[in-house]
Each structure stands twice: as structure tokens, then as C-alpha cells.
mmCIF file of C-alpha atoms in Angstrom:
data_model
loop_
_atom_site.group_PDB
_atom_site.id
_atom_site.type_symbol
_atom_site.label_atom_id
_atom_site.label_comp_id
_atom_site.label_asym_id
_atom_site.label_seq_id
_atom_site.Cartn_x
_atom_site.Cartn_y
_atom_site.Cartn_z
ATOM 1 C CA MET A 1 -20.219 43.820 28.246
ATOM 2 C CA PHE A 2 -21.517 41.061 25.981
ATOM 3 C CA SER A 3 -21.298 43.250 22.858
ATOM 4 C CA THR A 4 -17.607 43.927 23.572
ATOM 5 C CA ALA A 5 -16.953 40.208 23.973
ATOM 6 C CA ARG A 6 -18.790 39.481 20.707
ATOM 7 C CA THR A 7 -16.769 42.118 18.854
ATOM 8 C CA VAL A 8 -13.495 40.675 20.143
ATOM 9 C CA LEU A 9 -14.665 37.184 19.265
ATOM 10 C CA ARG A 10 -15.684 38.225 15.727
ATOM 11 C CA ARG A 11 -12.306 39.839 15.105
ATOM 12 C CA THR A 12 -10.574 36.697 16.315
ATOM 13 C CA VAL A 13 -12.744 34.142 14.539
ATOM 14 C CA ARG A 14 -12.999 35.827 11.123
ATOM 15 C CA PRO A 15 -9.286 35.741 10.353
ATOM 16 C CA LEU A 16 -9.150 32.106 11.408
ATOM 17 C CA SER A 17 -12.077 31.127 9.220
ATOM 18 C CA ALA A 18 -10.636 33.086 6.280
ATOM 19 C CA ALA A 19 -7.344 31.225 6.640
ATOM 20 C CA ALA A 20 -9.151 27.911 6.835
ATOM 21 C CA SER A 21 -10.963 28.545 3.557
ATOM 22 C CA ALA A 22 -7.880 29.856 1.727
ATOM 23 C CA PRO A 23 -6.841 27.890 -1.358
ATOM 24 C CA ARG A 24 -4.458 25.032 -0.702
ATOM 25 C CA LEU A 25 -1.384 24.136 -2.693
ATOM 26 C CA HIS A 26 -1.981 21.042 -4.796
ATOM 27 C CA ILE A 27 0.798 19.459 -6.834
ATOM 28 C CA ALA A 28 0.102 16.253 -8.700
ATOM 29 C CA ASN A 29 2.121 13.891 -10.811
ATOM 30 C CA PRO A 30 -0.418 11.519 -12.344
ATOM 31 C CA SER A 31 2.265 9.267 -13.808
ATOM 32 C CA LEU A 32 3.402 8.399 -10.276
ATOM 33 C CA GLY A 33 -0.100 8.262 -8.844
ATOM 34 C CA CYS A 34 1.029 10.659 -6.135
ATOM 35 C CA SER A 35 -0.028 14.106 -5.072
ATOM 36 C CA ARG A 36 1.148 16.600 -2.503
ATOM 37 C CA ARG A 37 -1.226 18.827 -0.578
ATOM 38 C CA ARG A 38 -0.067 21.381 1.881
ATOM 39 C CA LEU A 39 -2.400 21.343 4.819
ATOM 40 C CA LEU A 40 -0.699 21.473 8.213
ATOM 41 C CA HIS A 41 2.335 19.620 6.875
ATOM 42 C CA SER A 42 3.580 18.425 3.522
ATOM 43 C CA SER A 43 3.993 14.793 2.549
ATOM 44 C CA MET A 44 3.545 12.602 -0.492
ATOM 45 C CA VAL A 45 0.392 10.533 -0.646
ATOM 46 C CA CYS A 46 0.384 7.604 -3.033
ATOM 47 C CA ARG A 47 -3.014 6.554 -4.194
ATOM 48 C CA HIS A 48 -3.371 2.791 -4.450
ATOM 49 C CA GLY A 49 -5.704 2.179 -7.272
ATOM 50 C CA GLY A 50 -5.745 -0.010 -10.285
ATOM 51 C CA ILE A 51 -2.563 -0.561 -12.229
ATOM 52 C CA ASP A 52 -2.144 -0.829 -15.962
ATOM 53 C CA ARG A 53 -1.815 -4.410 -17.111
ATOM 54 C CA PRO A 54 1.041 -5.014 -19.536
ATOM 55 C CA GLU A 55 0.344 -6.206 -23.062
ATOM 56 C CA PRO A 56 0.039 -10.022 -22.998
ATOM 57 C CA GLY A 57 3.462 -11.645 -23.273
ATOM 58 C CA THR A 58 5.402 -8.458 -22.434
ATOM 59 C CA GLY A 59 5.115 -8.357 -18.639
ATOM 60 C CA ILE A 60 7.074 -9.857 -15.776
ATOM 61 C CA LYS A 61 5.519 -13.198 -14.837
ATOM 62 C CA LEU A 62 4.555 -13.891 -11.215
ATOM 63 C CA THR A 63 2.976 -17.105 -9.982
ATOM 64 C CA PHE A 64 0.818 -16.895 -6.879
ATOM 65 C CA LYS A 65 0.459 -20.057 -4.790
ATOM 66 C CA ASP A 66 -1.659 -20.894 -1.767
ATOM 67 C CA SER A 67 -0.179 -22.065 1.538
ATOM 68 C CA LYS A 68 -0.298 -25.699 0.383
ATOM 69 C CA GLY A 69 1.767 -24.971 -2.730
ATOM 70 C CA ASN A 70 -1.105 -25.131 -5.210
ATOM 71 C CA ASP A 71 -0.957 -22.628 -8.066
ATOM 72 C CA ILE A 72 -3.590 -19.920 -7.787
ATOM 73 C CA ARG A 73 -2.725 -17.998 -10.924
ATOM 74 C CA THR A 74 0.203 -16.846 -13.064
ATOM 75 C CA VAL A 75 -0.043 -13.162 -13.973
ATOM 76 C CA GLU A 76 2.004 -10.487 -15.701
ATOM 77 C CA ALA A 77 3.102 -7.261 -14.035
ATOM 78 C CA ASN A 78 4.970 -4.116 -15.005
ATOM 79 C CA GLU A 79 8.339 -3.204 -13.564
ATOM 80 C CA GLY A 80 7.799 -1.067 -10.455
ATOM 81 C CA ASP A 81 4.365 -2.463 -9.542
ATOM 82 C CA ASP A 82 4.089 -3.761 -5.988
ATOM 83 C CA ILE A 83 2.897 -7.306 -5.306
ATOM 84 C CA LEU A 84 -0.220 -6.127 -3.432
ATOM 85 C CA SER A 85 -1.423 -3.991 -6.365
ATOM 86 C CA VAL A 86 -0.719 -6.797 -8.837
ATOM 87 C CA ALA A 87 -2.701 -9.266 -6.709
ATOM 88 C CA HIS A 88 -5.639 -6.857 -6.463
ATOM 89 C CA GLU A 89 -5.556 -6.134 -10.211
ATOM 90 C CA TYR A 90 -5.909 -9.846 -10.963
ATOM 91 C CA ASP A 91 -8.444 -10.541 -8.151
ATOM 92 C CA ILE A 92 -6.051 -12.689 -6.131
ATOM 93 C CA ASP A 93 -7.159 -12.838 -2.505
ATOM 94 C CA LEU A 94 -4.275 -10.952 -0.879
ATOM 95 C CA GLU A 95 -5.977 -8.839 1.747
ATOM 96 C CA GLY A 96 -4.107 -5.522 2.251
ATOM 97 C CA ALA A 97 -6.470 -4.089 4.905
ATOM 98 C CA CYS A 98 -4.460 -0.853 5.299
ATOM 99 C CA GLU A 99 -4.341 -0.446 1.500
ATOM 100 C CA GLY A 100 -0.551 -0.353 1.353
ATOM 101 C CA SER A 101 0.210 2.160 4.101
ATOM 102 C CA VAL A 102 2.364 -0.281 6.151
ATOM 103 C CA ALA A 103 -0.121 -0.243 9.030
ATOM 104 C CA CYS A 104 -1.004 -3.958 9.058
ATOM 105 C CA SER A 105 0.408 -7.317 8.025
ATOM 106 C CA THR A 106 -2.485 -8.643 5.949
ATOM 107 C CA CYS A 107 -0.537 -8.447 2.670
ATOM 108 C CA HIS A 108 2.152 -10.735 4.132
ATOM 109 C CA VAL A 109 3.651 -12.956 1.427
ATOM 110 C CA ILE A 110 6.353 -15.618 1.414
ATOM 111 C CA LEU A 111 8.997 -15.311 -1.290
ATOM 112 C CA GLN A 112 11.527 -17.719 -2.725
ATOM 113 C CA GLU A 113 14.877 -17.512 -0.936
ATOM 114 C CA GLY A 114 16.741 -16.336 -4.063
ATOM 115 C CA VAL A 115 14.241 -13.528 -4.616
ATOM 116 C CA TYR A 116 14.230 -12.519 -0.949
ATOM 117 C CA ASP A 117 18.037 -12.324 -0.852
ATOM 118 C CA ARG A 118 18.115 -9.894 -3.806
ATOM 119 C CA LEU A 119 15.615 -7.461 -2.270
ATOM 120 C CA PRO A 120 16.693 -4.468 -0.200
ATOM 121 C CA GLU A 121 16.401 -4.983 3.558
ATOM 122 C CA PRO A 122 12.921 -4.213 4.938
ATOM 123 C CA GLU A 123 12.512 -0.832 6.644
ATOM 124 C CA ASP A 124 11.801 -0.723 10.395
ATOM 125 C CA ASP A 125 8.071 -0.060 9.915
ATOM 126 C CA GLU A 126 7.763 -3.127 7.676
ATOM 127 C CA ASN A 127 9.652 -5.273 10.200
ATOM 128 C CA ASP A 128 7.333 -4.028 12.960
ATOM 129 C CA MET A 129 4.278 -5.118 10.965
ATOM 130 C CA LEU A 130 5.868 -8.437 9.976
ATOM 131 C CA ASP A 131 6.317 -9.220 13.680
ATOM 132 C CA MET A 132 2.498 -9.424 13.861
ATOM 133 C CA ALA A 133 2.106 -11.571 10.727
ATOM 134 C CA PHE A 134 0.606 -15.032 10.985
ATOM 135 C CA GLY A 135 2.949 -17.799 9.789
ATOM 136 C CA LEU A 136 6.065 -15.616 9.580
ATOM 137 C CA THR A 137 9.024 -17.233 7.770
ATOM 138 C CA ASP A 138 12.627 -16.242 7.045
ATOM 139 C CA THR A 139 11.551 -15.023 3.589
ATOM 140 C CA SER A 140 8.379 -13.148 4.580
ATOM 141 C CA ARG A 141 7.737 -9.632 3.291
ATOM 142 C CA LEU A 142 4.767 -7.296 2.996
ATOM 143 C CA GLY A 143 3.413 -7.426 -0.549
ATOM 144 C CA CYS A 144 2.833 -3.666 -0.569
ATOM 145 C CA GLN A 145 6.575 -3.085 -0.067
ATOM 146 C CA VAL A 146 7.985 -5.449 -2.709
ATOM 147 C CA LYS A 147 8.412 -3.841 -6.128
ATOM 148 C CA VAL A 148 8.497 -6.089 -9.180
ATOM 149 C CA THR A 149 11.686 -5.924 -11.269
ATOM 150 C CA LYS A 150 12.714 -7.710 -14.470
ATOM 151 C CA GLU A 151 15.211 -9.881 -12.599
ATOM 152 C CA PHE A 152 12.285 -11.491 -10.732
ATOM 153 C CA ASP A 153 10.554 -12.705 -13.917
ATOM 154 C CA GLY A 154 9.066 -16.116 -13.127
ATOM 155 C CA MET A 155 9.079 -15.641 -9.348
ATOM 156 C CA THR A 156 6.670 -17.459 -7.061
ATOM 157 C CA VAL A 157 4.701 -15.620 -4.382
ATOM 158 C CA THR A 158 3.169 -17.846 -1.701
ATOM 159 C CA LEU A 159 0.222 -16.637 0.355
ATOM 160 C CA PRO A 160 0.170 -17.665 4.031
ATOM 161 C CA ALA A 161 -2.571 -19.895 5.441
ATOM 162 C CA ALA A 162 -4.169 -16.987 7.338
ATOM 163 C CA THR A 163 -3.799 -13.294 8.176
ATOM 164 C CA ARG A 164 -4.335 -11.196 11.277
ATOM 165 C CA ASN A 165 -6.686 -8.350 10.470
ATOM 166 C CA MET A 166 -6.564 -5.842 13.322
ATOM 167 C CA PHE A 167 -9.595 -3.873 12.119
ATOM 168 C CA VAL A 168 -12.441 -4.266 14.608
ATOM 169 C CA ASP A 169 -15.025 -4.379 11.845
ATOM 170 C CA GLY A 170 -13.059 -6.889 9.745
ATOM 171 C CA HIS A 171 -12.540 -4.256 7.010
ATOM 172 C CA LYS A 172 -11.260 -5.801 3.823
ATOM 173 C CA PRO A 173 -10.723 -3.411 0.899
ATOM 174 C CA SER A 174 -12.433 -4.311 -2.328
ATOM 175 C CA HIS A 175 -10.246 -4.934 -5.332
#
């Protein structure tokens, strides 16, 4: 009786384990920093890592300020970089606990009204996270969702006085 059950189990388990160890489709586009892996579903995964700094004098200038209006640092970014990645590249203390996956509000920034008005409307997931942001204003956005463009050269990005980090362990990604 037990040997029959083992035989049935072996026939059932082997095909499953063979399927689990089968090669997976992996498509990568290094220039976008994204890759696609087919596991149970297919979706793009963007890896948030370092960005390439522009040659001095050729980038789009951004000035980061603290909540009191004091300049923290003026930096240069490339077109298409997001504010969170730029801040991390230049060691500006913009938290980004979820590392840009729109699962927190710790990269909340306050933009100038003229800049805010020229941006596309925030998506629903960004609005949901902004609802939890500390010190929300009419021109608040998540830094991970704002892409730098040439028309924003010279823009000011103000960091709020505090953030709400929902991680129990206080996780703060290193830059």
C-alpha cells in the first residue's frame, strides 16, 4: 500500500520539480535599467541603482532646500532621471524607503508651483501614498515619480520637515 502511494507521489512530484528548475526567460535592456523575467507572470522591473552624473556644466540644475528654505545643495541631473535617484546620487537625505516602488511616501518633495503645474497629473497609486505624507502641500509629489526634463532647469526641490516611514524596523535604504 505504501509503495503504491510512493510511486504515485514520485510520478506527481518529479514533473513539478522538473518544471520548477526549467530555464526562465530573461530579457534585459541595460540602457533602461530594466529587465523582464517570466516567472508566474510577466512584468517590468526597474532596478534603482546609481545614475550617471552628467559632465559638469551640461546637466539640468536642481537646487534642494530643507523645510526652512535653506539651500542644501545644487546638483546637475540628466533628462529622464527621477528626483529620488538624483538625491541619492548626490547623498542628499531624501529617504525613499520603498526604493521607488510607490509603496511609501518617504520621498515626498515639495515643488515650485510653476513646475508642479507643468507635470502630468499623479497616478492613483501616487495620490494614495501622498495622502499619508507628512506636511502635504498643494504642490507635493513623490520624488521617485517626478522625471527631470530640460524645461525644469533651475528648479527648486524642497524637502519636508519630516517623513512617515511605515517600516517597523525603520528601514532606510543606503545611497
